[in-house]
Tab-separated table of N, CA, C and O in Angstrom:
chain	number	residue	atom	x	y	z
P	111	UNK	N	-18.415	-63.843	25.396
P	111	UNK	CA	-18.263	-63.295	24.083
P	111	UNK	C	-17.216	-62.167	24.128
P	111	UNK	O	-16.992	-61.458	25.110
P	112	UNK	N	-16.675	-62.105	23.064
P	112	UNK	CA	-14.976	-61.362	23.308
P	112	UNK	C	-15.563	-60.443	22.260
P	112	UNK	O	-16.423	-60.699	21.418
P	113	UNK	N	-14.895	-59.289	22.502
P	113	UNK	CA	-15.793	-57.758	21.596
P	113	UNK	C	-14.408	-57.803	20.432
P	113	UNK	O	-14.764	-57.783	19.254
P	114	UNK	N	-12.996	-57.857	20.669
P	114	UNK	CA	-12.189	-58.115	20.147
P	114	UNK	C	-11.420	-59.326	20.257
P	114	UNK	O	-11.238	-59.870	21.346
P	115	UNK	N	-10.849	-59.879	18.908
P	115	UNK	CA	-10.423	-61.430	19.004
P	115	UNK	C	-8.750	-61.447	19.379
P	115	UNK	O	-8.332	-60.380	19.826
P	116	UNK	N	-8.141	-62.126	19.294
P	116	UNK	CA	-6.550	-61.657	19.478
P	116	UNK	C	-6.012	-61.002	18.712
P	116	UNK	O	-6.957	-60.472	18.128
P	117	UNK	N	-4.827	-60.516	18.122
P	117	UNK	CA	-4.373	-60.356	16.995
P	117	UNK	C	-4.974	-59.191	15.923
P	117	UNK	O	-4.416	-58.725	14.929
P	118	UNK	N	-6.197	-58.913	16.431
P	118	UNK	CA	-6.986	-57.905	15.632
P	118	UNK	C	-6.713	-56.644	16.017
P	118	UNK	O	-6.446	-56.392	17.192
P	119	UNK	N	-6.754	-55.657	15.010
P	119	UNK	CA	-6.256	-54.281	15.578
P	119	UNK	C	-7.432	-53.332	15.087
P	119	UNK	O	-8.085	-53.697	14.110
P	120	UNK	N	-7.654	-52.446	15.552
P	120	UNK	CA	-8.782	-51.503	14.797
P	120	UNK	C	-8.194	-51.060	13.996
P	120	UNK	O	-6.965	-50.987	13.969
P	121	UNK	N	-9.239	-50.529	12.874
P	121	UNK	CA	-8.106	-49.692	11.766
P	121	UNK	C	-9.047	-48.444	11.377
P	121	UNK	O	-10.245	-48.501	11.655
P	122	UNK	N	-8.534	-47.383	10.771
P	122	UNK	CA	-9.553	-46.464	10.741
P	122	UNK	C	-8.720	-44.908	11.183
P	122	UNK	O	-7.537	-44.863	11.520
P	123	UNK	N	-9.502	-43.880	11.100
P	123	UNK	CA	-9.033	-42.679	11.550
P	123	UNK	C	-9.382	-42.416	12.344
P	123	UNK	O	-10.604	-42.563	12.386
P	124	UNK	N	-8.658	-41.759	13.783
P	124	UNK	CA	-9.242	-41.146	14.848
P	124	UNK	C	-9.922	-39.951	14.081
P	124	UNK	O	-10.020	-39.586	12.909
P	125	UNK	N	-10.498	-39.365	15.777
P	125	UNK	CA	-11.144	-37.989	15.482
P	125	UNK	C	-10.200	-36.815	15.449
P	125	UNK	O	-10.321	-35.733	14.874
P	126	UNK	N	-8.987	-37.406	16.395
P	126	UNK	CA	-8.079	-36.038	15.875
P	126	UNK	C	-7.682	-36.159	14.992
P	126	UNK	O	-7.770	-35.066	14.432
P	127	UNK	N	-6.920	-37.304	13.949
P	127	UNK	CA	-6.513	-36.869	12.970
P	127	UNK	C	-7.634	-36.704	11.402
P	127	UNK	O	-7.386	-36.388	10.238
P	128	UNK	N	-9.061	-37.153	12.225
P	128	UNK	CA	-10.166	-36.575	11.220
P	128	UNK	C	-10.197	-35.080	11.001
P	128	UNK	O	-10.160	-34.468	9.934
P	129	UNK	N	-10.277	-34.596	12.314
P	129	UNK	CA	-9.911	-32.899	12.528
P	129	UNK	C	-8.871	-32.343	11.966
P	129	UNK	O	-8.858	-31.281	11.344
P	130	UNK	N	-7.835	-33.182	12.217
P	130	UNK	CA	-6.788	-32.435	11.310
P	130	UNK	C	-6.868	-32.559	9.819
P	130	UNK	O	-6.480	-31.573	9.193
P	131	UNK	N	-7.232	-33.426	9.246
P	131	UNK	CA	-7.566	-33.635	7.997
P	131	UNK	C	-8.725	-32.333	7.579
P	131	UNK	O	-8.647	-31.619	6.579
P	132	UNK	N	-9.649	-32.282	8.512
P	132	UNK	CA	-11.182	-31.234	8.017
P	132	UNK	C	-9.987	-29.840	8.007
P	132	UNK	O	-9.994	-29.225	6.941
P	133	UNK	N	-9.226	-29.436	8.828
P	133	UNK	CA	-8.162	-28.189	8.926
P	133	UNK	C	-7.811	-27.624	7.808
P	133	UNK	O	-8.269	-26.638	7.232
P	134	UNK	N	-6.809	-28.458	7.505
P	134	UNK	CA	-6.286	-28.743	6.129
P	134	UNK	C	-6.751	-28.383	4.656
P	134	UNK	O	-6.458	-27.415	3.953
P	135	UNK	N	-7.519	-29.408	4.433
P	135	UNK	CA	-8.757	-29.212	3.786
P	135	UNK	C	-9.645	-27.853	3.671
P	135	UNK	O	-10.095	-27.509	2.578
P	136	UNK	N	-9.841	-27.211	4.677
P	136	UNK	CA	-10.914	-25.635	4.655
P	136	UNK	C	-9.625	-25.079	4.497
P	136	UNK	O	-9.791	-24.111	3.756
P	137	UNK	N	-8.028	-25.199	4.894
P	137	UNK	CA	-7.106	-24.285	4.712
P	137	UNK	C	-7.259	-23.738	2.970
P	137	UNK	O	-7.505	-22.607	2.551
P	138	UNK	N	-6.949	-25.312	2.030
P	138	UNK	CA	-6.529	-25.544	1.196
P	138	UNK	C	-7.539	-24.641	0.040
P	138	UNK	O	-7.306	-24.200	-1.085
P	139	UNK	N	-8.799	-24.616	0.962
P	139	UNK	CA	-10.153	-24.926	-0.059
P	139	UNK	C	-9.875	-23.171	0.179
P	139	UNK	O	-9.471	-22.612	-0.841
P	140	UNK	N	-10.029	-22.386	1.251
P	140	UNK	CA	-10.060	-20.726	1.205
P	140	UNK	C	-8.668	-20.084	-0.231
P	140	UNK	O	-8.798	-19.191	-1.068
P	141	UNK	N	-7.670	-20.859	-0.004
P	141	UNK	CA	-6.393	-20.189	-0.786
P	141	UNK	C	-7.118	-20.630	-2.081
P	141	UNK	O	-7.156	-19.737	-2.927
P	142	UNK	N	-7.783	-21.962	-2.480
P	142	UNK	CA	-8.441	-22.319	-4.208
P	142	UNK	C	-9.389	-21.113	-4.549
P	142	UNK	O	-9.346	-20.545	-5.640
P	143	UNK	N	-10.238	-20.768	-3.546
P	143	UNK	CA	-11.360	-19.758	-3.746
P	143	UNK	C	-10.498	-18.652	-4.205
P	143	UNK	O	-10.709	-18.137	-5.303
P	144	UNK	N	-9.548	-18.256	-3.441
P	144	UNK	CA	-9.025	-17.009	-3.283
P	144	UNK	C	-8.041	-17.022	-4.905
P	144	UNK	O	-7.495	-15.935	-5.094
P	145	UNK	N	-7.846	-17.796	-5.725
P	145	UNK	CA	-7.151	-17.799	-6.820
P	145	UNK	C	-7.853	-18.585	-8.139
P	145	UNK	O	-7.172	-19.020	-9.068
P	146	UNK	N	-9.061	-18.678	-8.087
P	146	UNK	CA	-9.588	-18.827	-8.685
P	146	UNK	C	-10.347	-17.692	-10.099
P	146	UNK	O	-10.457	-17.757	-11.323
P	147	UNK	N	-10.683	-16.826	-9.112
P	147	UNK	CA	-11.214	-15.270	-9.600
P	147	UNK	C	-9.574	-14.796	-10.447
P	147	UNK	O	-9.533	-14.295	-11.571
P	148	UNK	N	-8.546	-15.053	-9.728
P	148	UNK	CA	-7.478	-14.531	-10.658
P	148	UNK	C	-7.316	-15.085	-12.287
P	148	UNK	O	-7.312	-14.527	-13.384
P	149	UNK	N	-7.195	-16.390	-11.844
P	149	UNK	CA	-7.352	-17.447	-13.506
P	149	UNK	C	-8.506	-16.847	-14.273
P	149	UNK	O	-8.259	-16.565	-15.446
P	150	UNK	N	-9.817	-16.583	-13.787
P	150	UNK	CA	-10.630	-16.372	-14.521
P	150	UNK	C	-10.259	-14.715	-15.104
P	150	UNK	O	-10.743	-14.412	-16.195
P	151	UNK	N	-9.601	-13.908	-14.532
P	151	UNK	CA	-9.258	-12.786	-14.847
P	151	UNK	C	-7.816	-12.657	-16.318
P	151	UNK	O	-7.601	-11.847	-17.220
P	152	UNK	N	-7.079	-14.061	-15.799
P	152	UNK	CA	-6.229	-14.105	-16.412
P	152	UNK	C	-6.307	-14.882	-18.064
P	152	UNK	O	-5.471	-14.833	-18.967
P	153	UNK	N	-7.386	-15.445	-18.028
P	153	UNK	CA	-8.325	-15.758	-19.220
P	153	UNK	C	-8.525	-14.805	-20.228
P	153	UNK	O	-8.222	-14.845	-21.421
P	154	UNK	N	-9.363	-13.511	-19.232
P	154	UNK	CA	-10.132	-12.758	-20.448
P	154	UNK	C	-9.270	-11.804	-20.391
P	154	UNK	O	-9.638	-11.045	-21.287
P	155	UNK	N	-7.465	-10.924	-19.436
P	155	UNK	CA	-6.729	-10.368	-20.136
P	155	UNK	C	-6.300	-11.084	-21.509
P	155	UNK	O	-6.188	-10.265	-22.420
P	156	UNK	N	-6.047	-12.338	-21.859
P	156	UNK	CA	-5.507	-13.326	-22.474
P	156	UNK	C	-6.293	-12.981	-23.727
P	156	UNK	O	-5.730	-12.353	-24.623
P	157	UNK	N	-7.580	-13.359	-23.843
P	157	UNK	CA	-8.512	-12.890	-24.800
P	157	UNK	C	-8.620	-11.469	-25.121
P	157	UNK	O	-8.569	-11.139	-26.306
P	158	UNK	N	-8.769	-10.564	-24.182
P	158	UNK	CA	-8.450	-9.225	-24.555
P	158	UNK	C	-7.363	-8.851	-25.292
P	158	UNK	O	-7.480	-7.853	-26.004
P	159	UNK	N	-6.308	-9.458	-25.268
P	159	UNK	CA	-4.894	-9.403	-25.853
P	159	UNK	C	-5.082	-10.117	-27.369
P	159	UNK	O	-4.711	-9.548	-28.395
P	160	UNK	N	-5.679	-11.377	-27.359
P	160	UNK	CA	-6.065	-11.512	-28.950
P	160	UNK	C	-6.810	-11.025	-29.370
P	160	UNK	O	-6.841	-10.954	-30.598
P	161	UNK	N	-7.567	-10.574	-28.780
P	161	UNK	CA	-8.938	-9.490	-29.825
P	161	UNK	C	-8.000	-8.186	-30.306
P	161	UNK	O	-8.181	-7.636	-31.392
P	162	UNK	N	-6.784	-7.689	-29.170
P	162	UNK	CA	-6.137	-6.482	-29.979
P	162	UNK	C	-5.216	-7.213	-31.008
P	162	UNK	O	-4.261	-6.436	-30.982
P	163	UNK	N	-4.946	-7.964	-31.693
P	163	UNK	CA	-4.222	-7.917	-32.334
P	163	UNK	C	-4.426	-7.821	-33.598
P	163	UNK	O	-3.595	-8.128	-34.453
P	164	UNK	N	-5.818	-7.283	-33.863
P	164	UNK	CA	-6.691	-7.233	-34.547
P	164	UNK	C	-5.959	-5.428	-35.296
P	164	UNK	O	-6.201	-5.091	-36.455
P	165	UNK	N	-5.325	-4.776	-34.570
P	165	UNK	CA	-4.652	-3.380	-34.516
P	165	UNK	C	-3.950	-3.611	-35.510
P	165	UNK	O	-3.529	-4.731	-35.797
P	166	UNK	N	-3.653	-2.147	-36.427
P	166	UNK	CA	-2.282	-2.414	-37.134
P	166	UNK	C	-1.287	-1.761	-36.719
P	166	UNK	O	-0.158	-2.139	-37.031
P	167	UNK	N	-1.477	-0.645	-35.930
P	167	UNK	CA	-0.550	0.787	-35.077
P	167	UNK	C	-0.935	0.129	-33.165
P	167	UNK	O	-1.873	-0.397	-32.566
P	168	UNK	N	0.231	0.521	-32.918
P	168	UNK	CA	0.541	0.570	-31.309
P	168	UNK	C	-0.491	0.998	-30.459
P	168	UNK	O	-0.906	0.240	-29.582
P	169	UNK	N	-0.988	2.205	-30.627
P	169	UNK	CA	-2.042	2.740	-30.373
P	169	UNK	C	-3.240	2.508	-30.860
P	169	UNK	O	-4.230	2.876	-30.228
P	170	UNK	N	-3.333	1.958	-31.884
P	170	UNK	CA	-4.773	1.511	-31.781
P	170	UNK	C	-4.938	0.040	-31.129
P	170	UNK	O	-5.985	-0.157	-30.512
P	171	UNK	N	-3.875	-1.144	-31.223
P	171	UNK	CA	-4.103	-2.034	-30.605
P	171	UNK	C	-4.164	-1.918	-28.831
P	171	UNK	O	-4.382	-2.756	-27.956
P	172	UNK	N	-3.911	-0.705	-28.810
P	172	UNK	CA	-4.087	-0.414	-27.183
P	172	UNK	C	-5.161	0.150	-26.918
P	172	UNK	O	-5.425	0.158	-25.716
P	173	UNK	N	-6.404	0.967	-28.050
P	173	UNK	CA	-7.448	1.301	-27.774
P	173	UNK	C	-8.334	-0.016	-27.347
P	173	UNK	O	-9.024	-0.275	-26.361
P	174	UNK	N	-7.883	-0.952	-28.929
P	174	UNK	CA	-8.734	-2.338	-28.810
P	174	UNK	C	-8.772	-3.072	-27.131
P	174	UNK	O	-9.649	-3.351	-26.314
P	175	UNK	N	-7.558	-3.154	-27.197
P	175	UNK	CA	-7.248	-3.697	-25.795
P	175	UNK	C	-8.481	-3.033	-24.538
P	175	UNK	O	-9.243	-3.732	-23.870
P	176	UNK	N	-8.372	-1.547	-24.499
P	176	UNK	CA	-8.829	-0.921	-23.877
P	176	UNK	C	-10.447	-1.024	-23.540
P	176	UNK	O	-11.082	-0.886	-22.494
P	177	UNK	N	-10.869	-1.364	-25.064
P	177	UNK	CA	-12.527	-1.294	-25.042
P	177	UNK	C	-12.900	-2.785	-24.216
P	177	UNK	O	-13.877	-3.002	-23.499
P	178	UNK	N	-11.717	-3.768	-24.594
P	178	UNK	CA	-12.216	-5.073	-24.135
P	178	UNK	C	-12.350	-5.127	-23.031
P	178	UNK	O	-13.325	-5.718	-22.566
P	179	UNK	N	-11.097	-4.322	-21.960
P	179	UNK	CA	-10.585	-3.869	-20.454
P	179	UNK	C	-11.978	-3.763	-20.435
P	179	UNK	O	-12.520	-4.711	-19.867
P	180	UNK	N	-12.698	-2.938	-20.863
P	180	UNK	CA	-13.983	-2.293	-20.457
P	180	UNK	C	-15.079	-2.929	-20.297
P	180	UNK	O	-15.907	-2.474	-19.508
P	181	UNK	N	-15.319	-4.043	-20.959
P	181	UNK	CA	-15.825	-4.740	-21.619
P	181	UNK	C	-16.026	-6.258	-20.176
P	181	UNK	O	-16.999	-6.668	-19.544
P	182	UNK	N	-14.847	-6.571	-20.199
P	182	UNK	CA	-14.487	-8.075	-19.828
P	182	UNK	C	-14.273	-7.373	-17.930
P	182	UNK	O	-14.164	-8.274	-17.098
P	183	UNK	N	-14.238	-6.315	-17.522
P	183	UNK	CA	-14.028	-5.608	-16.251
P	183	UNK	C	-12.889	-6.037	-15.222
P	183	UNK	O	-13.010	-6.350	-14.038
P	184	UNK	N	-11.723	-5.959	-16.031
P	184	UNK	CA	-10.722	-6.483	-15.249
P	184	UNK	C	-9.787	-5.182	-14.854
P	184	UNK	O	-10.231	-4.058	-15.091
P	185	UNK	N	-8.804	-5.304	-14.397
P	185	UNK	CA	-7.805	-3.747	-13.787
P	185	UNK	C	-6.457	-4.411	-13.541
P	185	UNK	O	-6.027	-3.774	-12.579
P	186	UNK	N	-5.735	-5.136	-13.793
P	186	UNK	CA	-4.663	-5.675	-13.330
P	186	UNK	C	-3.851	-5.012	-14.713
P	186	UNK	O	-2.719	-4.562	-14.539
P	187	UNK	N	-4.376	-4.976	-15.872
P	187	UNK	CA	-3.203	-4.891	-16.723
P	187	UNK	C	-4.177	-3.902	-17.730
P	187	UNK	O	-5.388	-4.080	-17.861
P	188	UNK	N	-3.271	-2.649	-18.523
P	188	UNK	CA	-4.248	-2.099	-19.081
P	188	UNK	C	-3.676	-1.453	-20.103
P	188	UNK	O	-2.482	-1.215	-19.926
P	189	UNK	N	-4.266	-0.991	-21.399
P	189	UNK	CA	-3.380	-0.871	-22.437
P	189	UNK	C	-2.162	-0.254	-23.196
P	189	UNK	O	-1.809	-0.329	-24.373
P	190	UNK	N	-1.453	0.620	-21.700
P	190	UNK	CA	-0.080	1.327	-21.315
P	190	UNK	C	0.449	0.321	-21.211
P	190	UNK	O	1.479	0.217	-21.878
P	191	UNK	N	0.023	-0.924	-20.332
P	191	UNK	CA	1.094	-1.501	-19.934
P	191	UNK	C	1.374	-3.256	-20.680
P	191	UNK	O	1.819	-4.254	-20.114
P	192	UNK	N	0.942	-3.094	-22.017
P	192	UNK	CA	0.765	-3.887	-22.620
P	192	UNK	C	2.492	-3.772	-23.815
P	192	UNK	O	2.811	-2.694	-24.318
P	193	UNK	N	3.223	-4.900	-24.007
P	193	UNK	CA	4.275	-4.983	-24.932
P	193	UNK	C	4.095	-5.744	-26.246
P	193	UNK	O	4.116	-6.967	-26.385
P	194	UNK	N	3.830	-4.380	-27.620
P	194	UNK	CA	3.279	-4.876	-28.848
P	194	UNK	C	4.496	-5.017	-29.702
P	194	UNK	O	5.366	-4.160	-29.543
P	195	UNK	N	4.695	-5.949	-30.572
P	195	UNK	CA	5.673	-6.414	-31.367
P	195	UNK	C	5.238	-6.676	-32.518
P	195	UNK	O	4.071	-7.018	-32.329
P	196	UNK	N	5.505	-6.738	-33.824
P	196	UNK	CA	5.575	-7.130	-35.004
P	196	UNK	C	6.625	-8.427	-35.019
P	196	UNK	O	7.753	-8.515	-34.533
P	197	UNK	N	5.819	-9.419	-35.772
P	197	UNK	CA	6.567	-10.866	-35.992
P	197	UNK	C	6.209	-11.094	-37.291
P	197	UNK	O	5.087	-11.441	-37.660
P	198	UNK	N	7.254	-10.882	-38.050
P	198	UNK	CA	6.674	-10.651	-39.835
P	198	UNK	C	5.529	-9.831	-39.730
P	198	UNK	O	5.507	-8.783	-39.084
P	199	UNK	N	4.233	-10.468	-40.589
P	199	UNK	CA	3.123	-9.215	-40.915
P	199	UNK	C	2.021	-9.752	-39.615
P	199	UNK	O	0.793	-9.819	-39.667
P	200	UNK	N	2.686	-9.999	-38.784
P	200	UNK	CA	1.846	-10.473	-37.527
P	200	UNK	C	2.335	-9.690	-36.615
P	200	UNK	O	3.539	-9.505	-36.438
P	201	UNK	N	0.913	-8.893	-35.619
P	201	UNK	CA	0.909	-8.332	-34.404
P	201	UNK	C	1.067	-9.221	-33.220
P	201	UNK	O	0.355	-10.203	-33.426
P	202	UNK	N	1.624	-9.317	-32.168
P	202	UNK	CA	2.138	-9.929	-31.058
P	202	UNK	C	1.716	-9.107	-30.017
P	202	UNK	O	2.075	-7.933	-29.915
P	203	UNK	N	0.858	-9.757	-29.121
P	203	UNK	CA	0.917	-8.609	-27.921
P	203	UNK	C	0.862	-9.433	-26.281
P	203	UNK	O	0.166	-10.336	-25.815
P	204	UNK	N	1.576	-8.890	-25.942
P	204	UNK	CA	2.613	-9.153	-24.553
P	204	UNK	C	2.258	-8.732	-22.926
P	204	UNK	O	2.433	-7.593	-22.494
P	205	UNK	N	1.899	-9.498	-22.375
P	205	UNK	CA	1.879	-8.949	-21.314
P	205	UNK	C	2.002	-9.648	-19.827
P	205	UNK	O	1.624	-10.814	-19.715
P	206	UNK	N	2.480	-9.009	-18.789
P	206	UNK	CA	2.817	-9.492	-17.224
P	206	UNK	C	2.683	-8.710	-15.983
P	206	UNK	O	3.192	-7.590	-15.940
P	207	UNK	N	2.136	-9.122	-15.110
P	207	UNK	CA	1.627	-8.849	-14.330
P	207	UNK	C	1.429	-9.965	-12.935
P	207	UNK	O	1.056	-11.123	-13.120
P	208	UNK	N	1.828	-9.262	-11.147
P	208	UNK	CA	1.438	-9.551	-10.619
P	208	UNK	C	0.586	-9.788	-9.407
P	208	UNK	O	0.805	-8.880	-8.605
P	209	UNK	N	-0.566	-10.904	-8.814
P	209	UNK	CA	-1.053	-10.654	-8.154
P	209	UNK	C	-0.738	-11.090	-6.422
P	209	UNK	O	-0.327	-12.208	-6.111
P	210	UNK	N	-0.942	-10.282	-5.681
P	210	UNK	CA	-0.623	-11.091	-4.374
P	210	UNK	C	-1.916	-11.318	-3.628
P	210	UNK	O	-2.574	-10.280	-3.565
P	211	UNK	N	-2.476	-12.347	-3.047
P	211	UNK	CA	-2.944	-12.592	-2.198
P	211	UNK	C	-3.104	-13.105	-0.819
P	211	UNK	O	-2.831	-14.254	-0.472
P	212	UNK	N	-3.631	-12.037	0.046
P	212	UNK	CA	-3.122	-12.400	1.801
P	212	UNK	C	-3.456	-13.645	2.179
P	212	UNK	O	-4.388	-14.266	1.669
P	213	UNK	N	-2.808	-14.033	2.983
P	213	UNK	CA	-2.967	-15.509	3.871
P	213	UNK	C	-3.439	-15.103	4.963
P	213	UNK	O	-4.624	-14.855	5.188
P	214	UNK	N	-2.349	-14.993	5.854
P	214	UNK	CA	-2.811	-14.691	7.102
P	214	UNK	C	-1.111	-14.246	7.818
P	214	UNK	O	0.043	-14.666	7.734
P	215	UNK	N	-1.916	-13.072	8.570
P	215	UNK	CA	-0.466	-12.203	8.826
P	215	UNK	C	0.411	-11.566	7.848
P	215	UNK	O	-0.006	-10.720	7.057
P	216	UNK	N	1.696	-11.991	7.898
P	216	UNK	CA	2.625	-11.830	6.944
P	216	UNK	C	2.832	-12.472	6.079
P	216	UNK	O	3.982	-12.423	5.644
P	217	UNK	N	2.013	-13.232	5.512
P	217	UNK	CA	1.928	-14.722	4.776
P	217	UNK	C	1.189	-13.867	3.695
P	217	UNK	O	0.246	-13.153	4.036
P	218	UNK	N	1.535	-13.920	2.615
P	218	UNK	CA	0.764	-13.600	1.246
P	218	UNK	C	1.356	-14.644	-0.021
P	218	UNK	O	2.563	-14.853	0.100
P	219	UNK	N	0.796	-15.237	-1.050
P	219	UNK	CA	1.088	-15.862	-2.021
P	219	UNK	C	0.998	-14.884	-3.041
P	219	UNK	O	-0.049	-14.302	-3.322
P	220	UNK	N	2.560	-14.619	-3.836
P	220	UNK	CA	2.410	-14.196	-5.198
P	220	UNK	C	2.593	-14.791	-6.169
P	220	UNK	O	3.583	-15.450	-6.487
P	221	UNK	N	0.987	-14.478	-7.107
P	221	UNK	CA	0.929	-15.070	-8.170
P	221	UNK	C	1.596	-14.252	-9.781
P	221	UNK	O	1.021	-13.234	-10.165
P	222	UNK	N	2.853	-14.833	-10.633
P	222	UNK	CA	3.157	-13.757	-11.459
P	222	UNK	C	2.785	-14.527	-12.810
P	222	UNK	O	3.186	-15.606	-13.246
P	223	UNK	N	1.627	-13.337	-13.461
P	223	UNK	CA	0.929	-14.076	-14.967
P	223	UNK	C	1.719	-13.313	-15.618
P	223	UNK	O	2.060	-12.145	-15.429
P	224	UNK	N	2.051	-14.261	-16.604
P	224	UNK	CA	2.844	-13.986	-17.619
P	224	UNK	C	1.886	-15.098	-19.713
P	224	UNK	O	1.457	-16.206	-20.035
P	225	UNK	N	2.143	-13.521	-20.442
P	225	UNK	CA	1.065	-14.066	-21.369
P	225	UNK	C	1.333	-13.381	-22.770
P	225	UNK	O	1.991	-12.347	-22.883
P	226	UNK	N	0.778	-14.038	-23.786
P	226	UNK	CA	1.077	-13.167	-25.619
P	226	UNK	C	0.062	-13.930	-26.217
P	226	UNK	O	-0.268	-15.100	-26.027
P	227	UNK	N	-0.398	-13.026	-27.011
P	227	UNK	CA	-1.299	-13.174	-27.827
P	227	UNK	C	-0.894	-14.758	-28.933
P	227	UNK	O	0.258	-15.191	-28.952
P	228	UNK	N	-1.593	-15.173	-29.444
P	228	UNK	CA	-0.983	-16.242	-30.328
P	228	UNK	C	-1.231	-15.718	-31.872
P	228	UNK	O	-0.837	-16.391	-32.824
């Protein structure tokens, strides 16, 4: 009895390149974790920014802004550093900001959010 016939080849993944695949994969999956918390941050500046446009003066749409900051507990962007515009009898409010996150060593990914109220 023949365990293999002629002509037949195994097919399939070794274990090293299973390993290298599992590598990869936990690489890929730490940097998703690690930018995930940003999107969700970059959400509720986003929302914080339409709730101020609720302002009719510069300064007060930067208080609004401010209470939401407070509110929603974010720190990346805050209502100094927010760019308010008038578009006809519509408030516009503007803002950018970026984040870096370490890799490993000298390796960091920067992320740059860029955003306006609708």
């Amino acid at each position: 009895m023949r365990a293999r016939q002629t002509g037949q080849k195994q097919r399939g993944i070794s274990f090293i390149g299973l390993l290298f695949v599992a590598i990869v994969l936990a690489c890929v999956g730490v940097v998703v974790a690690q930018v995930i918390p940003t999107l969700i941050e970059y959400q509720a500046i986003t929302k914080a920014a339409g709730k101020a446009t609720a302002g009719s003066t510069v300064p007060e749409v930067r208080a609004i802004f401010d209470r939401a900051q407070a509110i929603d507990d974010f720190q990346s962007v805050s209502g100094k550093d927010l760019d308010v515009k008038k578009d006809g009898d519509k408030v516009v409010v503007s803002f950018a900001y970026d984040r870096e996150i370490h890799l490993f060593g000298p390796a960091y990914l920067l992320l740059k959010y860029r955003g306006q109220s609708r």
